[in-house]
mmCIF file of C-alpha atoms and ligand atoms in Angstrom:
data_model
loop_
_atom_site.group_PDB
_atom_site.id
_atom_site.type_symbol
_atom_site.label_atom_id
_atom_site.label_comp_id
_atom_site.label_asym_id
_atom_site.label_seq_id
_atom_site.Cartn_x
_atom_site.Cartn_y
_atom_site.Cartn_z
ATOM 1 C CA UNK M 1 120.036 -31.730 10.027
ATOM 2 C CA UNK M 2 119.919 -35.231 8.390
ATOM 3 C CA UNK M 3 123.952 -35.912 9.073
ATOM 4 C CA UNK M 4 124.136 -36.307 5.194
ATOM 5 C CA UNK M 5 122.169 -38.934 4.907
ATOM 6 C CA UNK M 6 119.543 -37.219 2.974
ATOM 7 C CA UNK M 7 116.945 -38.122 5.741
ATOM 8 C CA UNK M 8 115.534 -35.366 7.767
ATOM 9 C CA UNK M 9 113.646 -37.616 10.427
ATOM 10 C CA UNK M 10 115.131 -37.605 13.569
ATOM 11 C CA UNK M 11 115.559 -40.863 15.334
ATOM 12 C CA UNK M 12 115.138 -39.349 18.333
ATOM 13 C CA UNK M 13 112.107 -37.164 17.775
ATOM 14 C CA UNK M 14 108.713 -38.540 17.051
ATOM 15 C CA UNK M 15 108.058 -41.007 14.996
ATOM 16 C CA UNK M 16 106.776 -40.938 11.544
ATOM 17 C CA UNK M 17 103.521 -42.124 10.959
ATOM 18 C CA UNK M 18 102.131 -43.762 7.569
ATOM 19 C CA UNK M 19 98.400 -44.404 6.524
ATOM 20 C CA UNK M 20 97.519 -47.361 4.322
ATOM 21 C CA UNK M 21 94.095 -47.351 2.117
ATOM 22 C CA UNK M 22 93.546 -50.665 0.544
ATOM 23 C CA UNK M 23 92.531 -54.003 0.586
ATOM 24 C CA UNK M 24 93.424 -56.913 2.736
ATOM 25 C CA UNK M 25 95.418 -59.762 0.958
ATOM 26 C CA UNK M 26 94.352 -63.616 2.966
ATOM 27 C CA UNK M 27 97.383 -64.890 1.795
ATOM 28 C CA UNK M 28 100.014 -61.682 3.990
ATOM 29 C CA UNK M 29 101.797 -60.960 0.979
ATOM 30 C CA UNK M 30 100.607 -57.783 -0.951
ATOM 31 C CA UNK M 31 97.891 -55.383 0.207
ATOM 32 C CA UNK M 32 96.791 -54.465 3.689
ATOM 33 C CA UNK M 33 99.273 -57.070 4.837
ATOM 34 C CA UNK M 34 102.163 -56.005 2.879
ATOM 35 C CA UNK M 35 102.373 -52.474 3.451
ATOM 36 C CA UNK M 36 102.064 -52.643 7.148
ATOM 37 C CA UNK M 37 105.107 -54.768 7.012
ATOM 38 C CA UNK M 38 107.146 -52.521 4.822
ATOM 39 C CA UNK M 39 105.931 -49.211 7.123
ATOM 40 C CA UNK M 40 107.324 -51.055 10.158
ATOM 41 C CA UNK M 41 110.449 -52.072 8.213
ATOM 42 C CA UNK M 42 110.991 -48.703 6.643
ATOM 43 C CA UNK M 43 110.803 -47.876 10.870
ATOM 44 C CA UNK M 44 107.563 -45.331 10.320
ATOM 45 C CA UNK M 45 104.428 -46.321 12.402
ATOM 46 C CA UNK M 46 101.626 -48.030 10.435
ATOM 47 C CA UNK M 47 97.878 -47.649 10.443
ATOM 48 C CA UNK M 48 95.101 -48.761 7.500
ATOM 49 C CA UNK M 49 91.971 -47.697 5.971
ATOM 50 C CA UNK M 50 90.689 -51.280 4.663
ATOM 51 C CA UNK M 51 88.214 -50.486 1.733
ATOM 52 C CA UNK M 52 87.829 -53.964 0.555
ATOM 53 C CA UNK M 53 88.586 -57.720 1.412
ATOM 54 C CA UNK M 54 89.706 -60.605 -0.989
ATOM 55 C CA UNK M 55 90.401 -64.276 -0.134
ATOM 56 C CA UNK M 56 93.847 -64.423 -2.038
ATOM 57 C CA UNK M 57 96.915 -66.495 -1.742
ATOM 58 C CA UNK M 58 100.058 -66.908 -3.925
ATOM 59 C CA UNK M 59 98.352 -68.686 -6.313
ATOM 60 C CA UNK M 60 95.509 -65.666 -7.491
ATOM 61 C CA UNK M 61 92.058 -64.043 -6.286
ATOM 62 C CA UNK M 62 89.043 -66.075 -5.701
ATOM 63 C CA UNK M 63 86.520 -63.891 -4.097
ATOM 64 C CA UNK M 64 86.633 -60.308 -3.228
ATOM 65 C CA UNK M 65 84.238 -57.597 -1.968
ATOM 66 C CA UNK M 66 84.088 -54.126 -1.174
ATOM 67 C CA UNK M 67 83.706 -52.067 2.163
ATOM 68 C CA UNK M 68 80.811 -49.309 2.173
ATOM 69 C CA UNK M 69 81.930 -45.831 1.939
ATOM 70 C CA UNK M 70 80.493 -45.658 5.299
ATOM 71 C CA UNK M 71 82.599 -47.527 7.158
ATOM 72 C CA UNK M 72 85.622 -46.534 4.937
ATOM 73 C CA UNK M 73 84.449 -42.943 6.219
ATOM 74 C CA UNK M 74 84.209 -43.879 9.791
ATOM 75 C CA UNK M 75 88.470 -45.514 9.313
ATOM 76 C CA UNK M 76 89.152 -42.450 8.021
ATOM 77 C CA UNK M 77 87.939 -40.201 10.732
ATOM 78 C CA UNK M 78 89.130 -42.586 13.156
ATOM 79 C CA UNK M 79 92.956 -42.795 12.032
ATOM 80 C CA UNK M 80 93.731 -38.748 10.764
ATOM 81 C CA UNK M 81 91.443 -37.710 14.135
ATOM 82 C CA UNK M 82 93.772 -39.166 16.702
ATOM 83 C CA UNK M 83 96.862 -40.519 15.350
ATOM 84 C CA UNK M 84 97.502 -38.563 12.053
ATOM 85 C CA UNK M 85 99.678 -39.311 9.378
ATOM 86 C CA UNK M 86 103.037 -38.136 7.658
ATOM 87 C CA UNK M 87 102.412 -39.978 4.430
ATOM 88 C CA UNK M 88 99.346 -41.550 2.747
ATOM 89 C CA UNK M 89 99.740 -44.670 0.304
ATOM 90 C CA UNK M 90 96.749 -45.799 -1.373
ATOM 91 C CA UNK M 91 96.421 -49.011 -3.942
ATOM 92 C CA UNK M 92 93.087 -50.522 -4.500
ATOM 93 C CA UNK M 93 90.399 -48.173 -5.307
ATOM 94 C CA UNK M 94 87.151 -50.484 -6.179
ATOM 95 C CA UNK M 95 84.817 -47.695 -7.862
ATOM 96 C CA UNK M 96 83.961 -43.958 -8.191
ATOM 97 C CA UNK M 97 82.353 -43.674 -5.357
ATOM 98 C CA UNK M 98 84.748 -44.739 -2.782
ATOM 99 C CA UNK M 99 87.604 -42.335 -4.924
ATOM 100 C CA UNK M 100 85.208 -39.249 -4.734
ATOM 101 C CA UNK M 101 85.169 -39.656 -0.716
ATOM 102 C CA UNK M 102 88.863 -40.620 -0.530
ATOM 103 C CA UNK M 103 89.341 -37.170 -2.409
ATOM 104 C CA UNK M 104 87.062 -35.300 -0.413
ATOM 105 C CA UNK M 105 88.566 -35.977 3.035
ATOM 106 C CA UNK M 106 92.614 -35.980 1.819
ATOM 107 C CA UNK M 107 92.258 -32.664 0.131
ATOM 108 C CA UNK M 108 92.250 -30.952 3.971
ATOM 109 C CA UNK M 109 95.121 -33.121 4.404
ATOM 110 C CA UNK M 110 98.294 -30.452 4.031
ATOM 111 C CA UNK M 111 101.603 -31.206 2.444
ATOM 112 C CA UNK M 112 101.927 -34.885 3.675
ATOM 113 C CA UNK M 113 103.077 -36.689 0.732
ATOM 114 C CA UNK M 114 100.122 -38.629 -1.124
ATOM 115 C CA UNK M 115 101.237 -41.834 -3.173
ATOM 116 C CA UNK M 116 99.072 -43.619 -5.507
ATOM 117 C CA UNK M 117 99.822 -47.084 -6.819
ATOM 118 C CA UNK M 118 96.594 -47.906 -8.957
ATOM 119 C CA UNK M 119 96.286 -51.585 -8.271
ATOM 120 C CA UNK M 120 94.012 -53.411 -10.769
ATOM 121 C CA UNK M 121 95.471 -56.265 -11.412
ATOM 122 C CA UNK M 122 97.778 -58.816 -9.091
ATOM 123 C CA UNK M 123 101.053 -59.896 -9.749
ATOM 124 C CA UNK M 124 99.542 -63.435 -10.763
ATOM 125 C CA UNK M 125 97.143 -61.253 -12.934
ATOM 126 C CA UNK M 126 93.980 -61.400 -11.038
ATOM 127 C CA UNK M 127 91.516 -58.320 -11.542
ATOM 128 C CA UNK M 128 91.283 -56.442 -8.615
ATOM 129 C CA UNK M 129 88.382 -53.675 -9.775
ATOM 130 C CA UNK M 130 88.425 -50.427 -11.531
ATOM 131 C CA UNK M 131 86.516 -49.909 -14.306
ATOM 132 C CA UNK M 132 86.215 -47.283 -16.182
ATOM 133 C CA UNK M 133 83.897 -45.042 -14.361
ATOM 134 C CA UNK M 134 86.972 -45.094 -11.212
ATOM 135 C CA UNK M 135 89.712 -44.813 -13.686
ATOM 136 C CA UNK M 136 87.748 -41.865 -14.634
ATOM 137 C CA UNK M 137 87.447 -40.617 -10.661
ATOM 138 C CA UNK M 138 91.493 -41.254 -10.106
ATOM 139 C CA UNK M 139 92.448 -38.799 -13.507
ATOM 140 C CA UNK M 140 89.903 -36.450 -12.573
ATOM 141 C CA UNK M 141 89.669 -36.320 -8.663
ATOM 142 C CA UNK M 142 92.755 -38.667 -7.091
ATOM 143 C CA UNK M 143 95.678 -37.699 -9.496
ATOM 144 C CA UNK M 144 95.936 -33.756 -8.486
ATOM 145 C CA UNK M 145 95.886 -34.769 -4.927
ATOM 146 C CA UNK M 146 98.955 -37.152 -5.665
ATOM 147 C CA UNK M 147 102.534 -36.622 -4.860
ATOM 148 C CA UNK M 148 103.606 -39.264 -6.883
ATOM 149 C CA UNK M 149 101.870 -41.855 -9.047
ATOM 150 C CA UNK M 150 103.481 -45.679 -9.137
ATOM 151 C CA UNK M 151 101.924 -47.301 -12.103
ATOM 152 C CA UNK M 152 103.115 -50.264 -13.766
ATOM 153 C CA UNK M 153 103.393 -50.224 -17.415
ATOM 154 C CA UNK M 154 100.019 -51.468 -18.007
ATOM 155 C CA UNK M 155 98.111 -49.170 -15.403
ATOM 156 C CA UNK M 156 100.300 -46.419 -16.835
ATOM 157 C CA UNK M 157 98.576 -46.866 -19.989
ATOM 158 C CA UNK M 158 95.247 -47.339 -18.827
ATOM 159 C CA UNK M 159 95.230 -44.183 -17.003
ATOM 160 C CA UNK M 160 96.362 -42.263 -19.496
ATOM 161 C CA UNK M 161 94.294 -43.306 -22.243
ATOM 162 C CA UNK M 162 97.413 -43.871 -24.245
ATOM 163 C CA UNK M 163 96.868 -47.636 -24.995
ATOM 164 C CA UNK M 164 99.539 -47.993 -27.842
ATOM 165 C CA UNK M 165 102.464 -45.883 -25.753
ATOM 166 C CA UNK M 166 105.691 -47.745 -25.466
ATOM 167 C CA UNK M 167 107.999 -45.143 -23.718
ATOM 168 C CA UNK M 168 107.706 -44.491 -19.877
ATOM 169 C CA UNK M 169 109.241 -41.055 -20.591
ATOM 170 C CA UNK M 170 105.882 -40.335 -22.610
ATOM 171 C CA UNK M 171 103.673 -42.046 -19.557
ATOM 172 C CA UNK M 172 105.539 -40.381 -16.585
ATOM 173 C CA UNK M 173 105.025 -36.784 -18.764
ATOM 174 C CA UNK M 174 100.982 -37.935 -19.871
ATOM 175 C CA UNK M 175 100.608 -38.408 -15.851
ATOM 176 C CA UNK M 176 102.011 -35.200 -14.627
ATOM 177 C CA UNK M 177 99.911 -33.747 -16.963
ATOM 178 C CA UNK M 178 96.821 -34.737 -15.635
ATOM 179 C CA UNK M 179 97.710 -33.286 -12.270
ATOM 180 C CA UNK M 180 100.493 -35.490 -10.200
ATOM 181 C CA UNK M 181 103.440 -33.816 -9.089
ATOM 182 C CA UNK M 182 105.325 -37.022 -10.305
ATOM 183 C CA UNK M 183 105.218 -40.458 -11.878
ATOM 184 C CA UNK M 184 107.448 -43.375 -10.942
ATOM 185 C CA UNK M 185 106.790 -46.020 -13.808
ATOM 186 C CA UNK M 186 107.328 -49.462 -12.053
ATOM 187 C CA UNK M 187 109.023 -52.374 -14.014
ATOM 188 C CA UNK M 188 109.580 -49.630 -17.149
ATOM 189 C CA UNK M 189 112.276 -51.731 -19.095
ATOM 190 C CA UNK M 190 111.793 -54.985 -20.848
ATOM 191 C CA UNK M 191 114.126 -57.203 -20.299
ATOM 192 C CA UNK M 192 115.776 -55.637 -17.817
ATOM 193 C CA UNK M 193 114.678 -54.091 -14.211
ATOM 194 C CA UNK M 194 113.808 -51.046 -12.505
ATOM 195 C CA UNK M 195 111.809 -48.503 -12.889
ATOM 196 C CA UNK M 196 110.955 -44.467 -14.776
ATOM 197 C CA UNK M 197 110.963 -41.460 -12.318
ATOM 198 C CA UNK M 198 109.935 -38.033 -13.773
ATOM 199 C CA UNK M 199 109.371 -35.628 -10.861
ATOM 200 C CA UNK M 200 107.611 -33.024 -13.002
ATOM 201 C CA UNK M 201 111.115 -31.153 -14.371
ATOM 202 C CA UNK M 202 113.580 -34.257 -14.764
ATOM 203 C CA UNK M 203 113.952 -37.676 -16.362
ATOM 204 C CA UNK M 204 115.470 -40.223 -14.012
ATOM 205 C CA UNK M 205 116.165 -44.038 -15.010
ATOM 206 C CA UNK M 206 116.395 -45.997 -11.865
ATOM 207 C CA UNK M 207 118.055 -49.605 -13.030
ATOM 208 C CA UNK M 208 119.248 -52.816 -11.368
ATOM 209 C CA UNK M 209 119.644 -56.338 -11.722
ATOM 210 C CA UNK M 210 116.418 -58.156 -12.959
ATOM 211 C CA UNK M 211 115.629 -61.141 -10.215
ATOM 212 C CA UNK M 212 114.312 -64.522 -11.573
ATOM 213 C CA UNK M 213 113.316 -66.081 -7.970
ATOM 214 C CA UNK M 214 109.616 -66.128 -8.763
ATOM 215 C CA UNK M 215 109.012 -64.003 -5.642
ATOM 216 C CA UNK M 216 107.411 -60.992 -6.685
ATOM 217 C CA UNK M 217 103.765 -61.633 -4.922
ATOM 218 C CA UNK M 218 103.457 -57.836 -3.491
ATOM 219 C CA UNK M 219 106.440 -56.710 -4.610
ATOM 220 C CA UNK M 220 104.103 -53.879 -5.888
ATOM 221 C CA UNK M 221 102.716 -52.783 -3.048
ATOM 222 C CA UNK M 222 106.060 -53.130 -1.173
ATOM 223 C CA UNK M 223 107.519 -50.478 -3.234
ATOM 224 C CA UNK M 224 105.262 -47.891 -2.904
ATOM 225 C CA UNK M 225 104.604 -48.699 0.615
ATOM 226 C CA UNK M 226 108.289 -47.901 1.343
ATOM 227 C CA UNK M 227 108.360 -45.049 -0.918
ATOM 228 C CA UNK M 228 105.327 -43.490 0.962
ATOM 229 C CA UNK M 229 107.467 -43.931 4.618
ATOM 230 C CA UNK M 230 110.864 -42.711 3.235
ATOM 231 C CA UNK M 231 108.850 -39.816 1.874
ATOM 232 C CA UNK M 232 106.865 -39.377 5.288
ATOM 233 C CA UNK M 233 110.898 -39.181 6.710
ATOM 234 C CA UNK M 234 111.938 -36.090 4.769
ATOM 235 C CA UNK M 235 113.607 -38.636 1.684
ATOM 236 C CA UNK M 236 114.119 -36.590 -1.530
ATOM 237 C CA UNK M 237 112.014 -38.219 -3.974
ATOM 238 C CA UNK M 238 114.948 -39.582 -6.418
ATOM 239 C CA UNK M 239 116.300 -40.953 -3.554
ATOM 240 C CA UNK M 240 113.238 -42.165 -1.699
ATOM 241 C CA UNK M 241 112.484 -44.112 -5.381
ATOM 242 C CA UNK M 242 116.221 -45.318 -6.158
ATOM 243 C CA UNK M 243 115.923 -46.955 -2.189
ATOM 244 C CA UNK M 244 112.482 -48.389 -2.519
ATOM 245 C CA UNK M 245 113.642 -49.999 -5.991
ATOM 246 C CA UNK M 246 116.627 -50.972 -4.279
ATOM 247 C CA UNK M 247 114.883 -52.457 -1.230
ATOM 248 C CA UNK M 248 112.316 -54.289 -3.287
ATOM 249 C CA UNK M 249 114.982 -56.040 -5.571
ATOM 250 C CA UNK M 250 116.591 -57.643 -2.710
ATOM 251 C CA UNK M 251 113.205 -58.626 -1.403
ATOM 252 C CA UNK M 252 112.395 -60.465 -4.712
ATOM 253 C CA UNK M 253 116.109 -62.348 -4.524
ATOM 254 C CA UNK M 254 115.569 -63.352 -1.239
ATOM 255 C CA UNK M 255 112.020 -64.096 -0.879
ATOM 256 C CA UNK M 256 109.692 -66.257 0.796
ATOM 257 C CA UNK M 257 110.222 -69.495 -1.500
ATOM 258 C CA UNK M 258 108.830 -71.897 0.881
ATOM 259 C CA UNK M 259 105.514 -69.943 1.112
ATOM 260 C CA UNK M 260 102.722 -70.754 -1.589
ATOM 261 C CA UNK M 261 102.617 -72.884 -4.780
ATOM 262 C CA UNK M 262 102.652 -69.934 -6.580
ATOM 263 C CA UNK M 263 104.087 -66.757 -7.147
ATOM 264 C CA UNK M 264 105.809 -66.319 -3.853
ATOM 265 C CA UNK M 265 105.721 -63.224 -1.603
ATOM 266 C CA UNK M 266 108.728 -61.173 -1.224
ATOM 267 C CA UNK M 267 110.687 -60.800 2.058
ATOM 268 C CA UNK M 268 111.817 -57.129 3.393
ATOM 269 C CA UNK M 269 114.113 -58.289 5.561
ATOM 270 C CA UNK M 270 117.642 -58.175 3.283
ATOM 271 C CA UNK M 271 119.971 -55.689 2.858
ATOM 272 C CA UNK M 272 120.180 -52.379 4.981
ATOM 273 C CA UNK M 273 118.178 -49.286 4.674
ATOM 274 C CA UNK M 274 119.928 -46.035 5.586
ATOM 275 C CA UNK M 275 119.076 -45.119 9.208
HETATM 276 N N1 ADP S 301 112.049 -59.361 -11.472
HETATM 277 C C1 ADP S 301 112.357 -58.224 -10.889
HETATM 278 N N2 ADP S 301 113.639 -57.963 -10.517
HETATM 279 C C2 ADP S 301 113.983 -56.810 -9.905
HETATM 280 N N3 ADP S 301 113.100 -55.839 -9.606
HETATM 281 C C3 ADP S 301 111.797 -56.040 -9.946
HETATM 282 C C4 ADP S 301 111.363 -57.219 -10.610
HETATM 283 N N4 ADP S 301 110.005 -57.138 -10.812
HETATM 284 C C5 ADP S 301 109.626 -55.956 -10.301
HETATM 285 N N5 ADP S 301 110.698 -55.296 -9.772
HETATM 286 C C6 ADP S 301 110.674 -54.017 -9.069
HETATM 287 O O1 ADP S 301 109.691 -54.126 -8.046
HETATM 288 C C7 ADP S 301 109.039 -52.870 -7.858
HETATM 289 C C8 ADP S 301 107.533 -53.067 -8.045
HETATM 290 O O2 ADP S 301 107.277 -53.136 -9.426
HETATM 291 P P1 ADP S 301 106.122 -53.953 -10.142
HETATM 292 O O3 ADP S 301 106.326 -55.407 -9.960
HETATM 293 O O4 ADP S 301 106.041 -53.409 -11.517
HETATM 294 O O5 ADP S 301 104.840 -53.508 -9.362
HETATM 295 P P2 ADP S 301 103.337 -53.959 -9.663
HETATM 296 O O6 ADP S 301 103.127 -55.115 -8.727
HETATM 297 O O7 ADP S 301 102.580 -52.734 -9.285
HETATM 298 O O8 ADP S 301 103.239 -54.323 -11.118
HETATM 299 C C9 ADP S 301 109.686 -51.908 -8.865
HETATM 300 O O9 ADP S 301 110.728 -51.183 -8.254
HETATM 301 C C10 ADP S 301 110.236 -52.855 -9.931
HETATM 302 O O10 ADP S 301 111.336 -52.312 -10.668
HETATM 303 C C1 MP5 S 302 94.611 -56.724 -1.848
HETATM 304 C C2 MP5 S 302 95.688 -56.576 -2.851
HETATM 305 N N1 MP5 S 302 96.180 -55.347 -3.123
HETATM 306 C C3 MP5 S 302 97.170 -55.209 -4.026
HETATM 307 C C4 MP5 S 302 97.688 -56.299 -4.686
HETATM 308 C C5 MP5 S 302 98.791 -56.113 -5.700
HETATM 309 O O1 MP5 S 302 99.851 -56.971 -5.459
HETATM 310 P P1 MP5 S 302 101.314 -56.783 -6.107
HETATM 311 O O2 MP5 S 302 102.091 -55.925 -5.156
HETATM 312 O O3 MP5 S 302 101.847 -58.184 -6.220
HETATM 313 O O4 MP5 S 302 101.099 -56.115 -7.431
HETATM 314 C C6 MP5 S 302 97.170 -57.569 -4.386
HETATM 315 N N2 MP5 S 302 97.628 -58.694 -5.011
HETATM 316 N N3 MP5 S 302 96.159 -57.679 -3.467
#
């Protein structure tokens, strides 16, 4: 029973536990960093699969490298061996090669929710890998494995191949067709806020205030990090996606101004999540 709330996790029972594969972020804000703090405050128990480094801070990327599929292999084994995991976020995927062996060791993993953000670029518009050869590997191997995709326009566009498409509708549909179960379009209105949900049979618009406080360093990876843990706690997807939105918005408003010169990190600690 989830006393209406939608939420199936019990509060009493074990907790949920979320797995991270990305890269760590210097600066705390997005990445590694970020997602660990929105698992703990989504309340789910965080671990991470680091498959690459950069030296970053509010202000862009100015170095970043790449962890051997080795070692990424040996995180792997080390995390789903003992602890396990209820949900599975991943956001920077450097190359093919490190997607093929992320694919072969998830597909055992069965029905705990996958969610891919494709990361390529930062907020302050830093490249942060993919070329063609892994946007290849994340249509062809990563997107069939994936519960649901969080794109922003631009990735949307990129991993479809449909370079000139305007509507979300059209992006959230071209994604599901290449094998996700569903595609949340991040940032899908211009001029306004909030993002595209299509969750394979449905169209849903998920709007809110737009927030000018400059704080939106990992608001990304915020949002799908707390849509992987509300997922991992039995969170129907239009809900788990209308909260994450939600969560993130306030997180912009209220961010961490005083940190940076750039653009600042949000700050998950307004507002109230529902448990
Ligand atoms: N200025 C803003 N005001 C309110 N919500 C925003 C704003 N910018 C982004 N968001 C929300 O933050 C979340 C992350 O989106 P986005 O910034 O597009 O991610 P990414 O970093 O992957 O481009 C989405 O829910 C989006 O609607
Ligand atoms: C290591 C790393 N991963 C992801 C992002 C995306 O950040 P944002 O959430 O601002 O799009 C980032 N800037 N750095």
């Amino acid at each position: 029973m989830d006393g209406g709330t939608g939420v199936s996790g019990n509060p009493a029972g074990p907790r949920a536990r979320c797995l991270t594969i990305g890269s760590s972020d210097s600066g705390g804000g997005a990445g590694i960093q970020g997602d660990l703090k929105a698992f703990a405050r989504a309340g789910v128990y965080g671990a991470s699969v680091i498959v690459g480094v950069t030296a970053q801070n509010t202000l862009g990327v100015t170095a970043t490298t790449s962890i051997g599929t080795g070692m990424v292999g040996h995180q792997l084994k080390a995390v789903l061996d003992d602890i396990g995991t209820d949900g599975v976020k991943i956001g920077t995927t450097w190359s093919a090669e490190l997607i093929w062996l992320l694919v072969d060791r998830l597909v055992w993993l069965d029905e705990v929710p996958v969610v891919l953000d494709p990361v390529m670029v930062s907020a302050a518009g830093s490249a942060l890998g993919g070329d063609e050869e892994a946007v290849t590997a994340v249509r062809e191997g990563l997107l069939p494995l994936t519960w649901v995709a969080t794109p922003n326009m631009t990735e949307a566009r990129r991993l479809t191949r449909l370079e000139e498409e305007k509507d979300p509708a059209k992006l959230a549909e071209a994604i599901v067709e290449l094998g996700a179960r569903a595609a949340l379009i991040t940032d899908a209105f211009p001029g306004g806020a909030g993002d595209w949900l299509f969750d394979g049979e449905r169209h849903h618009e998920i709007t809110g205030p737009r927030r000018a406080s400059g704080c939106d360093h990992g608001a990304g990876c915020a949002h799908s990090a707390l849509l992987t843990a509300f997922l991992a706690r039995g969170m129907p997807l239009t809900r788990a996606a209308r909260t994450a939105h939600a969560t993130v918005s306030l997180a912009i408003e209220h961010g961490a101004a005083d940190i940076g010169n750039g653009r600042h990190p949000v700050e998950l600690t307004a507002g109230s999540l529902p448990w």
